[in-house]
Short mmCIF file of C-alpha atoms and ligand atoms in Angstrom, two decimals:
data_model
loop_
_atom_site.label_atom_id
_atom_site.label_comp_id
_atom_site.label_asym_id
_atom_site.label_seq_id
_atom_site.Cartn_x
_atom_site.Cartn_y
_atom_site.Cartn_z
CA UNK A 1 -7.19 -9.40 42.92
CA UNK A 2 -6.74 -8.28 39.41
CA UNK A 3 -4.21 -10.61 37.36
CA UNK A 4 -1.20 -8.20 36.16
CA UNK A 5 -0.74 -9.03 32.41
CA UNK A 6 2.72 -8.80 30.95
CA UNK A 7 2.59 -7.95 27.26
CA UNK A 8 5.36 -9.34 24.87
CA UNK A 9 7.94 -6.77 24.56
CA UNK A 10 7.80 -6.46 21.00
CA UNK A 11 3.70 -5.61 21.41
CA UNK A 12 5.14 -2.89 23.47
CA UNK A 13 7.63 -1.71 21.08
CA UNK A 14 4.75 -0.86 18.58
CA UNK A 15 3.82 3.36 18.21
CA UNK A 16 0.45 3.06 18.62
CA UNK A 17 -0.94 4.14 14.94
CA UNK A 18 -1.83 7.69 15.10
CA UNK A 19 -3.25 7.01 11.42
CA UNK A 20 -5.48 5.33 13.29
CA UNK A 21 -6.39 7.86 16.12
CA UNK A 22 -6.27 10.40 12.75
CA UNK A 23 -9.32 8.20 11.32
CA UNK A 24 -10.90 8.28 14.18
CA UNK A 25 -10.60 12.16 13.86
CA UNK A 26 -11.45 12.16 10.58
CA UNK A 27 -15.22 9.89 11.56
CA UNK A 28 -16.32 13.66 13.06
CA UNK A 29 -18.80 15.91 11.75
CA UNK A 30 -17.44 18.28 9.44
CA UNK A 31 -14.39 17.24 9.23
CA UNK A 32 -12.15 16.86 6.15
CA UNK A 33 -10.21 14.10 5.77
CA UNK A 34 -6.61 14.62 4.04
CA UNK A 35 -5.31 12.08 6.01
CA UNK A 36 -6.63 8.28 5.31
CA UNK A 37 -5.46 6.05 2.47
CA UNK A 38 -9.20 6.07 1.47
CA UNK A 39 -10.66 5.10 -1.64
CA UNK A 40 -14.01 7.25 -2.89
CA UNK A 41 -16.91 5.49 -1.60
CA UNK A 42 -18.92 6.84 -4.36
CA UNK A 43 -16.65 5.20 -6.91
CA UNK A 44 -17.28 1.97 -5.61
CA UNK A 45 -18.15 -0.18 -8.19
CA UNK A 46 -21.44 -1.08 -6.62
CA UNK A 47 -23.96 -2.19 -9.30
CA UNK A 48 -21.32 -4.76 -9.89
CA UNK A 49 -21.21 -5.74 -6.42
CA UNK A 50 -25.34 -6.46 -6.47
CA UNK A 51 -25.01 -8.18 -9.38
CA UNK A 52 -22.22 -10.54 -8.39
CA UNK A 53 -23.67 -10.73 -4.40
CA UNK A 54 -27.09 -12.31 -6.28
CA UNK A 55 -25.45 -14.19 -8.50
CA UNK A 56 -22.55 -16.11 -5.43
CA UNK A 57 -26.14 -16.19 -3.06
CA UNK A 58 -27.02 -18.90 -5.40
CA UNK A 59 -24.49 -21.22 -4.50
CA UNK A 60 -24.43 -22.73 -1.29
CA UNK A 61 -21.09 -24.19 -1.79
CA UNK A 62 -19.54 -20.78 -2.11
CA UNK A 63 -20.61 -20.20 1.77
CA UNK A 64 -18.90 -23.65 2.70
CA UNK A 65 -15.14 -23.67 4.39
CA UNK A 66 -12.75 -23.21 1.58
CA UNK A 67 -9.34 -24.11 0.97
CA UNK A 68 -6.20 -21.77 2.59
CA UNK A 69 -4.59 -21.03 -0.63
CA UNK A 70 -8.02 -19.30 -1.72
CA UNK A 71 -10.11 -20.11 -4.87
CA UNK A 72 -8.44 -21.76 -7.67
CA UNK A 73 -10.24 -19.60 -10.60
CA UNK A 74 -9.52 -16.20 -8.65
CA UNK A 75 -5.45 -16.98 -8.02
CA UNK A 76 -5.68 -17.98 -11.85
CA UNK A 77 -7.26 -14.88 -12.85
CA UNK A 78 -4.51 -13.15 -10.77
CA UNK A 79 -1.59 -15.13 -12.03
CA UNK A 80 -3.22 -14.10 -15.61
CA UNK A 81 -3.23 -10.75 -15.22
CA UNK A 82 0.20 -10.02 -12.94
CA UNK A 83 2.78 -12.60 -15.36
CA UNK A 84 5.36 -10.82 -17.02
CA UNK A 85 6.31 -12.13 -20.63
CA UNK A 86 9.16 -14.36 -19.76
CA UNK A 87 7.12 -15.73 -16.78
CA UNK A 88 4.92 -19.28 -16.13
CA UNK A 89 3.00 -17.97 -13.31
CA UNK A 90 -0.11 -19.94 -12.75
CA UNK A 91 -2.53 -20.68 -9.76
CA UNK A 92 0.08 -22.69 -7.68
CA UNK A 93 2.28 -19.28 -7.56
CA UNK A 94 -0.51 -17.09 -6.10
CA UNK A 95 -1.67 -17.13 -1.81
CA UNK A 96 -5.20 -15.66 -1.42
CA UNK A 97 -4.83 -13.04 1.81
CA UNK A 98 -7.36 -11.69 4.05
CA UNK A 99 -5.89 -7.72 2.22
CA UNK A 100 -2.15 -7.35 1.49
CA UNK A 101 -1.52 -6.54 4.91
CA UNK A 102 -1.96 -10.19 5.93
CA UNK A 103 0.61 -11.38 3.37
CA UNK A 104 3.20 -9.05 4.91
CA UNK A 105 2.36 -10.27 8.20
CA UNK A 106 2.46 -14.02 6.81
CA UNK A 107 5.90 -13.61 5.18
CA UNK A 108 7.71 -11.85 8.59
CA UNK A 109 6.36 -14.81 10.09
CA UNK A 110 7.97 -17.15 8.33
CA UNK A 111 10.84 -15.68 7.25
CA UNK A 112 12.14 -12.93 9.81
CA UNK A 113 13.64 -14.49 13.11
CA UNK A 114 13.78 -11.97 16.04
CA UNK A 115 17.28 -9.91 15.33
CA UNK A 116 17.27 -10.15 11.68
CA UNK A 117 17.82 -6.68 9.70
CA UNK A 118 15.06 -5.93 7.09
CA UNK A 119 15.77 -2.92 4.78
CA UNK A 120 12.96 -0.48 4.34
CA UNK A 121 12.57 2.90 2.43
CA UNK A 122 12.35 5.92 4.42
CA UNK A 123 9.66 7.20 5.13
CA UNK A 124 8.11 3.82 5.01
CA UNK A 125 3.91 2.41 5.06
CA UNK A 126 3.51 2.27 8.51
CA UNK A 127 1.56 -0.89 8.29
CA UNK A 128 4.78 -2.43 6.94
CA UNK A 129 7.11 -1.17 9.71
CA UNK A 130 4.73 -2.59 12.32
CA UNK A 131 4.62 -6.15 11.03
CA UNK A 132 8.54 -6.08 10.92
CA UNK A 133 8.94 -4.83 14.35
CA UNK A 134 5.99 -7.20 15.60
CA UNK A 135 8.74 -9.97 14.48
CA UNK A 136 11.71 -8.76 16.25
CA UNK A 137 13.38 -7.15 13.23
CA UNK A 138 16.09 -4.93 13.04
CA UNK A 139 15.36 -2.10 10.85
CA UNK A 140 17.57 -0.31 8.51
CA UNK A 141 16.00 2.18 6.61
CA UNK A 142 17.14 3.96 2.79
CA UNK A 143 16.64 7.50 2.21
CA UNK A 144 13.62 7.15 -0.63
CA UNK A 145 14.61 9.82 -3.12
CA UNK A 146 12.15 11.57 -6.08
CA UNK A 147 13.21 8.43 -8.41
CA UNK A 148 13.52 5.78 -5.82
CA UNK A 149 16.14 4.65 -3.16
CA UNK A 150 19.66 6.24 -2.44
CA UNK A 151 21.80 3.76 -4.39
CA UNK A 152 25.02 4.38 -2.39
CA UNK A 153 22.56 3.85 1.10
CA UNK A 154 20.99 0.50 -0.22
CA UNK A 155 24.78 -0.69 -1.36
CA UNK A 156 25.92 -0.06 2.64
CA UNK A 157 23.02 -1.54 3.61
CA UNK A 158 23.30 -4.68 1.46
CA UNK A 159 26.42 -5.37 2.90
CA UNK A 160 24.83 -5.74 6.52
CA UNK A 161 23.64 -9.21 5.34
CA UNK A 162 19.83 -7.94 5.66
CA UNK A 163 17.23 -10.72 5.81
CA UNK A 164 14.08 -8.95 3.51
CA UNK A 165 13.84 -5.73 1.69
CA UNK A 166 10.27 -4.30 1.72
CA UNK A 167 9.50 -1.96 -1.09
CA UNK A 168 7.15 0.12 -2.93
CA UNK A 169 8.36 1.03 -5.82
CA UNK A 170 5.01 1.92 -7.54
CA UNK A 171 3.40 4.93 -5.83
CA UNK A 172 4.95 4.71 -2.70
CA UNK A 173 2.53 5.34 0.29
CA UNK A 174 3.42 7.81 1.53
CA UNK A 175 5.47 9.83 -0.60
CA UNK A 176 3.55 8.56 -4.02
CA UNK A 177 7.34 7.82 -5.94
CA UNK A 178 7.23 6.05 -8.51
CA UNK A 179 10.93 4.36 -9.48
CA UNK A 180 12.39 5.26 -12.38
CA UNK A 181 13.58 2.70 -15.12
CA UNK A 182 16.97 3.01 -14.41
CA UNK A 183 16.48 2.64 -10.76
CA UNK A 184 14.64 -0.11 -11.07
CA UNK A 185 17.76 -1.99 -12.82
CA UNK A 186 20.14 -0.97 -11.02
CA UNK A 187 18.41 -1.66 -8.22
CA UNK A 188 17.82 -5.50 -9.02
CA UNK A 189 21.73 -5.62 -10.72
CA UNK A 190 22.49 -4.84 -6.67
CA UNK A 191 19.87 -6.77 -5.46
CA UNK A 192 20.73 -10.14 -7.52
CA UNK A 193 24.02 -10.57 -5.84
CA UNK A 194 22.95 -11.35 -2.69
CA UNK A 195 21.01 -13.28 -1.00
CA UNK A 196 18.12 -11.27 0.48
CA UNK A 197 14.38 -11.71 0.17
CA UNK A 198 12.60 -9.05 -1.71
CA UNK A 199 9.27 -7.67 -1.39
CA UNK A 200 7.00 -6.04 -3.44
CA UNK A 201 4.36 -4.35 -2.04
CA UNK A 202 2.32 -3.24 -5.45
CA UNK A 203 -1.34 -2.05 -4.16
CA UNK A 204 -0.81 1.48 -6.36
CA UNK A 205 0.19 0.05 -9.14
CA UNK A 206 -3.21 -0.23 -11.17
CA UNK A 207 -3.65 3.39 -10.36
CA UNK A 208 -1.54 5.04 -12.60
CA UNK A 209 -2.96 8.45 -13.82
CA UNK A 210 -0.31 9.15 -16.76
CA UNK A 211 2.88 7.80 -18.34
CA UNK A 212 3.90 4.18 -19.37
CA UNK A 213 3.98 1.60 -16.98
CA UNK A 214 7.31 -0.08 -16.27
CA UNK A 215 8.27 -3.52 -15.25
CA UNK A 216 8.05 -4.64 -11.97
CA UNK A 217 11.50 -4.85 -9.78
CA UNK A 218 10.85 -8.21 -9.21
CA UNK A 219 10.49 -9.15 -12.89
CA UNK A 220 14.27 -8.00 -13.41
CA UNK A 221 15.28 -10.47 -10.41
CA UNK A 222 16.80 -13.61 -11.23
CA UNK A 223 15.84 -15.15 -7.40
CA UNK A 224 12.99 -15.31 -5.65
CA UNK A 225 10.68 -12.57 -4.69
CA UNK A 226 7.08 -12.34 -2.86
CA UNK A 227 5.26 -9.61 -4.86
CA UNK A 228 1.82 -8.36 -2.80
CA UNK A 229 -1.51 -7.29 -4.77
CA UNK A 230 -4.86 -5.55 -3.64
CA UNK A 231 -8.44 -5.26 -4.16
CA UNK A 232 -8.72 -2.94 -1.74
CA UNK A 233 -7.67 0.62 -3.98
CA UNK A 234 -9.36 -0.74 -7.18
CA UNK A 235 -12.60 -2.51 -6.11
CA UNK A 236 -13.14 -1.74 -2.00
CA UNK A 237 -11.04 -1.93 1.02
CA UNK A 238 -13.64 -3.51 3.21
CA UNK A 239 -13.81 -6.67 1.42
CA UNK A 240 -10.05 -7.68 2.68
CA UNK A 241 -8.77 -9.38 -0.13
CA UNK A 242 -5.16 -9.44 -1.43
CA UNK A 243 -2.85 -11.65 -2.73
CA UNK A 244 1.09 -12.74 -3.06
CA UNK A 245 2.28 -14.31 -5.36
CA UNK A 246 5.56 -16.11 -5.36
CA UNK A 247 7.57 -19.84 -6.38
CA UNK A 248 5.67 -22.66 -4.43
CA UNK A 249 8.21 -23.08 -2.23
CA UNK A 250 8.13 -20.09 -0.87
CA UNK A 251 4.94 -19.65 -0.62
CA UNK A 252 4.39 -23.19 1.52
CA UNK A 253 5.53 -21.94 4.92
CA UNK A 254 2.95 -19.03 4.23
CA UNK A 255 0.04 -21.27 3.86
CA UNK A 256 1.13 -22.97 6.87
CA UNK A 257 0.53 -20.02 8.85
CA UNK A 258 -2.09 -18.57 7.51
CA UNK A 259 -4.34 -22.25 7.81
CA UNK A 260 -3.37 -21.08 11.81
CA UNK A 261 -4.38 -17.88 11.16
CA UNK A 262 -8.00 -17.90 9.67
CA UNK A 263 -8.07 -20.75 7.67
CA UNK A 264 -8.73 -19.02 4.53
CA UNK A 265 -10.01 -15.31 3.39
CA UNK A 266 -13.82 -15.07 2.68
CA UNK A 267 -15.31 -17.53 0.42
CA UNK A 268 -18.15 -15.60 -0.57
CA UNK A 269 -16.31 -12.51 -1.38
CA UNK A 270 -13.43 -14.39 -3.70
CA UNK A 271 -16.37 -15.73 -5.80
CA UNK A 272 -18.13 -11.77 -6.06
CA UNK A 273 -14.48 -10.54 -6.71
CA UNK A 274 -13.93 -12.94 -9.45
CA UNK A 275 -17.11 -12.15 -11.41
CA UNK A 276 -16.29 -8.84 -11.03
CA UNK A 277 -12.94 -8.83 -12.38
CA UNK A 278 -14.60 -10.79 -14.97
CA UNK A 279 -17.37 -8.78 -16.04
CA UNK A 280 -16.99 -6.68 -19.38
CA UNK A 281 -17.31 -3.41 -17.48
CA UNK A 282 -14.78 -3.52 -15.02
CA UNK A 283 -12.22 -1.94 -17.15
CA UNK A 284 -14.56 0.79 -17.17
CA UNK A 285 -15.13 1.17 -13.27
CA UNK A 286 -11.14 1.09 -13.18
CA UNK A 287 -10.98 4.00 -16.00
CA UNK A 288 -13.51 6.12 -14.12
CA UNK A 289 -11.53 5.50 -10.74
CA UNK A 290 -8.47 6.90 -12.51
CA UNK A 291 -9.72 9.62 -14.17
CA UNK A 292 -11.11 11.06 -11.31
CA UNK A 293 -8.04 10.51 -8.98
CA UNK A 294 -6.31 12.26 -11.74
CA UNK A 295 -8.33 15.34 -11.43
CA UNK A 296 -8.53 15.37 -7.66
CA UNK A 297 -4.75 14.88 -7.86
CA UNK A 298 -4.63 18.16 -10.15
CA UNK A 299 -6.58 20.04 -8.01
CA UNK A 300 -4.86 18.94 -5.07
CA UNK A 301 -1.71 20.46 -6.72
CA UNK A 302 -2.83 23.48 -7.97
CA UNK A 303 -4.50 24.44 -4.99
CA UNK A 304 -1.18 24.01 -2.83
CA UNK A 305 0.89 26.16 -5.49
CA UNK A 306 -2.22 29.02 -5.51
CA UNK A 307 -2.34 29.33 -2.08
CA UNK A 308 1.21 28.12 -0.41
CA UNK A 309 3.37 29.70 -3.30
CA UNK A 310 6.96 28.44 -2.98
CA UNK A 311 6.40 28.17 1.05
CA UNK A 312 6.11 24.61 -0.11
CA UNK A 313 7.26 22.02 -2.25
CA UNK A 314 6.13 18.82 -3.83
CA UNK A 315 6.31 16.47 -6.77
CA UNK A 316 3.26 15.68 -8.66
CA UNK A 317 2.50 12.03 -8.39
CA UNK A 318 2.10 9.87 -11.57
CA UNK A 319 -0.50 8.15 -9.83
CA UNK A 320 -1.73 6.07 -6.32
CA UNK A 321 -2.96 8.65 -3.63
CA UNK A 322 -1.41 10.56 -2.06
CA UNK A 323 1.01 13.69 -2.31
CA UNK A 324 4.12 14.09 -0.03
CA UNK A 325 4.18 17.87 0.79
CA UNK A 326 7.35 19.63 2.50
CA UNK A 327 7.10 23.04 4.13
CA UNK A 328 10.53 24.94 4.63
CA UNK A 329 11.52 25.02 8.45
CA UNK A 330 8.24 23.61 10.01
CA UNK A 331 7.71 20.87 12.11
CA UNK A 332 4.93 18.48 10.46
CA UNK A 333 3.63 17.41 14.03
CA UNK A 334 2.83 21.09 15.07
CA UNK A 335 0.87 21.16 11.66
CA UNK A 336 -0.91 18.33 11.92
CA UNK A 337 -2.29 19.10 15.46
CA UNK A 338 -3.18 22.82 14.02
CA UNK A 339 -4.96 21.01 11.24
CA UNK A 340 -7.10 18.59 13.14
CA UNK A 341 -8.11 22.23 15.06
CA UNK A 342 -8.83 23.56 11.96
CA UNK A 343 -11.14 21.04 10.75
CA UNK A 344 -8.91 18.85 8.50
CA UNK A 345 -6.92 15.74 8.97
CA UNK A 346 -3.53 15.32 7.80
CA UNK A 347 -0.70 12.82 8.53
CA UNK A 348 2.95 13.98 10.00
CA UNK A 349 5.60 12.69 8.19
CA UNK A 350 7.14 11.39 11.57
CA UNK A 351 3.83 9.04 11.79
CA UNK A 352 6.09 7.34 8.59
CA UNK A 353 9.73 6.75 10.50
CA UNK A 354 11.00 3.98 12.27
CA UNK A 355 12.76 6.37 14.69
CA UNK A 356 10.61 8.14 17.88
CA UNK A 357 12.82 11.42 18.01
CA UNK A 358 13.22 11.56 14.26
CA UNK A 359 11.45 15.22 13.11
CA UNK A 360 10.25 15.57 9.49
CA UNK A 361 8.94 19.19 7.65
CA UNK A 362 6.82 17.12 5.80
CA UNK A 363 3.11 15.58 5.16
CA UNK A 364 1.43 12.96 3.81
CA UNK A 365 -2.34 14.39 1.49
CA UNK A 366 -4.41 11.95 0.42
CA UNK A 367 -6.35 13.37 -2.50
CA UNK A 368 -8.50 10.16 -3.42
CA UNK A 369 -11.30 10.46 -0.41
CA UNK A 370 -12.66 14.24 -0.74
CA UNK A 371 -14.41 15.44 -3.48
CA UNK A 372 -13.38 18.34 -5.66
CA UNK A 373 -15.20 20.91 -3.67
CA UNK A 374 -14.30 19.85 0.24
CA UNK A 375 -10.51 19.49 -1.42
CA UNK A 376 -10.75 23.25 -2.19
CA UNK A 377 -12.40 23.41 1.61
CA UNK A 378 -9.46 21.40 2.96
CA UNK A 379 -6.54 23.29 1.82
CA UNK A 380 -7.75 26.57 2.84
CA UNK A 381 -7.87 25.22 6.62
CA UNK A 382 -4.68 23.92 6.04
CA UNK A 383 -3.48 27.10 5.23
CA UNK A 384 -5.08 29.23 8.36
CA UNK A 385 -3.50 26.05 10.22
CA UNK A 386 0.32 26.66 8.89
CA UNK A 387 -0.47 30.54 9.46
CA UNK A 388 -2.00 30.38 12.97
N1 PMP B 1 0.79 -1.87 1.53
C1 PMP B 1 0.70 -0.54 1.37
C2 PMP B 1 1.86 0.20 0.81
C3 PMP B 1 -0.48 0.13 1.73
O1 PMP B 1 -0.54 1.46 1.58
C4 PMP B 1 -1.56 -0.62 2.26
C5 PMP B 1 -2.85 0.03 2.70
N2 PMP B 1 -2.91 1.31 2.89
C6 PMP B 1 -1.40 -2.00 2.39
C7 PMP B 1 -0.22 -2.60 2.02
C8 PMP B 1 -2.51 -2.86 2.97
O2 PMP B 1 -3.57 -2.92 2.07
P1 PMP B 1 -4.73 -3.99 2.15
O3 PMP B 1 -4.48 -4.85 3.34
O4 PMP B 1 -5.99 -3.21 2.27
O5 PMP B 1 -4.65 -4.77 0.88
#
């Protein structure tokens, strides 16, 4: 007799990730992809990677169980790089993660209790809305606007006591904002006054393709903060290695669960990460990465304007990957299933909201994954798909 399984509720509750299904798609021959958060493969730094690889299968300590907080040298390295001026960040204040995604997962954990409201920008990284709802959360989400959140929103929202507020203020995925100055103050002026747990979820930020780059929302904070970091946009994805750094005490509970979790994140690959980062040209890999996002990003945009015209509209990203593209009175589902008939992948904007029934005119491009020419390729199917 077969055993019926219950699943937990909240398991349930989950949309199934159609970014997922979209990848999938995307795997087929002859299909272009517009739809993954991918980096380019052939901009991985891989000479580096050899190098390093040799050098860590020298040391047979480096393959040995490691400790759950993660290397000390590496989480020094990051505390180097990520402290502000007025800041003494050092290695205690940084939690090696198996990719950012585990230190969102770690923090709901420990600090969202089935019930509690978490406050999220909408639309909002999927990944993100799937830990929080894995944890029972109530979410409330904050119309993201082209300089960051609806101020009047977030002040409403503040007042419903909310747990956590999950943000991406540098190149938001999916609708690549980056917050303005201003917002960024007043934001933490709002934020400061009450007792709510922010997070900053930063994997963008090193890939910023023009202007100045401004402080960090958590550096104008005068509480307690977990900000997340990522290997995975500037080095490769596939080696699952991110970071959080916060005080120690709020780290602790994190460590706690992750030791349940896996123990610790690869061994190995902290030690080839770390002589990368070191190495004299890595500020050169990261300089080639961004200039050719930037032109990819260009093309992207002119391509739309040439062959769309004022059908649609869009603000050019100052960097990350991807460009948020609205089309008057269309549904973004219908598109997207066109598309993927066409031959090209793209992601609805309802893939990106916390509501089933909610519609959106809008899509998600990634520009980082194609290269110049299959870009070109990829918005002409678009286009016979929004014309079919
Ligand atoms: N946060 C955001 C906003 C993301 O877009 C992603 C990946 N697409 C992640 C976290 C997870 O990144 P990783 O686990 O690869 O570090």
């Amino acid at each position: 007799m077969p055993i019926e399984l219950s699943l937990n509720p909240l398991v349930e509750s989950i949309k199934p990730s159609y970014i997922r299904e979209i990848l999938a798609a995307s795997a087929k021959p002859n299909m272009i992809s517009l739809a993954g958060g991918l980096p380019a493969p052939e901009l991985f730094p891989m000479d580096l990677v050899q190098k390093a690889l040799l050098d860590v299968a020298q040391v047979p300590d480096y393959f040995q169980y490691g400790s759950t907080e993660g290397d000390v040298a590496l989480r020094q390295w990051i505390a180097n790089a990520w402290r502000t001026p007025a800041e003494t960040l050092d290695h205690d204040n940084v939690l090696v993660t198996t990719g950012s995604q585990q230190a969102l997962d770690l923090i709901a954990r420990a600090y969202i209790a089935p019930g509690d409201r978490v406050l999220v920008e909408s639309p909002c990284y999927l990944g993100a809305l799937q830990v929080f709802k894995l944890a029972g959360a109530e979410i409330i989400t904050i119309d993201q606007l082209d300089d960051g959140p609806d101020l009047s929103q977030l002040e409403d929202a503040l007042k419903l006591a909310p747990k956590l507020f999950y943000t991406v203020p540098d190149f938001h995925n999916p609708t690549g904002v980056c917050w303005s100055r201003d917002k960024r103050e007043q934001v933490a002026a709002m934020i400061s006054r009450r007792d709510v747990i922010v997070v900053e979820d930063a994997p963008y930020r090193e890939l910023r393709y023009e202007g100045e780059s401004l402080p960090q929302l958590s550096s104008y904070l005068n509480k307690v903060s977990f900000r997340l970091g990522s290997f995975s946009k500037t080095i490769t994805p596939g080696v699952r290695l991110g970071f959080v750094i916060a005080n120690r005490a709020m780290l602790a509970p994190l460590i706690t669960i992750k030791q349940a979790a896996d123990l610790h994140s690869s061994q190995p690959l902290q030690h080839m990460i770390l002589q990368m980062l070191e190495d004299p040209t890595f500020g050169e890999h990261l300089a080639r990465v961004r200039d050719e996002y930037r032109r990819r990003r260009d093309l992207l945009c002119k391509l739309l304007r040439d062959q769309f015209g004022s059908a649609v509209s869009f603000t050019r990203p100052h960097g990350g990957m991807f460009l948020w593209v609205s089309f008057d009175d269309a549904c973004s589902d219908i598109i997207a299933a066109n598309a993927l008939a066409c031959g090209v992948t793209v992601v609805p904007g309802t893939a990106f909201l916390d509501s089933d029934c909610a519609a959106s005119n809008s899509l998600r491009l990634n520009f980082s994954y194609e290269s110049e020419d299959v870009l070109a390729q990829g918005v002409s199917r678009l286009h016979s798909a929004v014309y079919m």
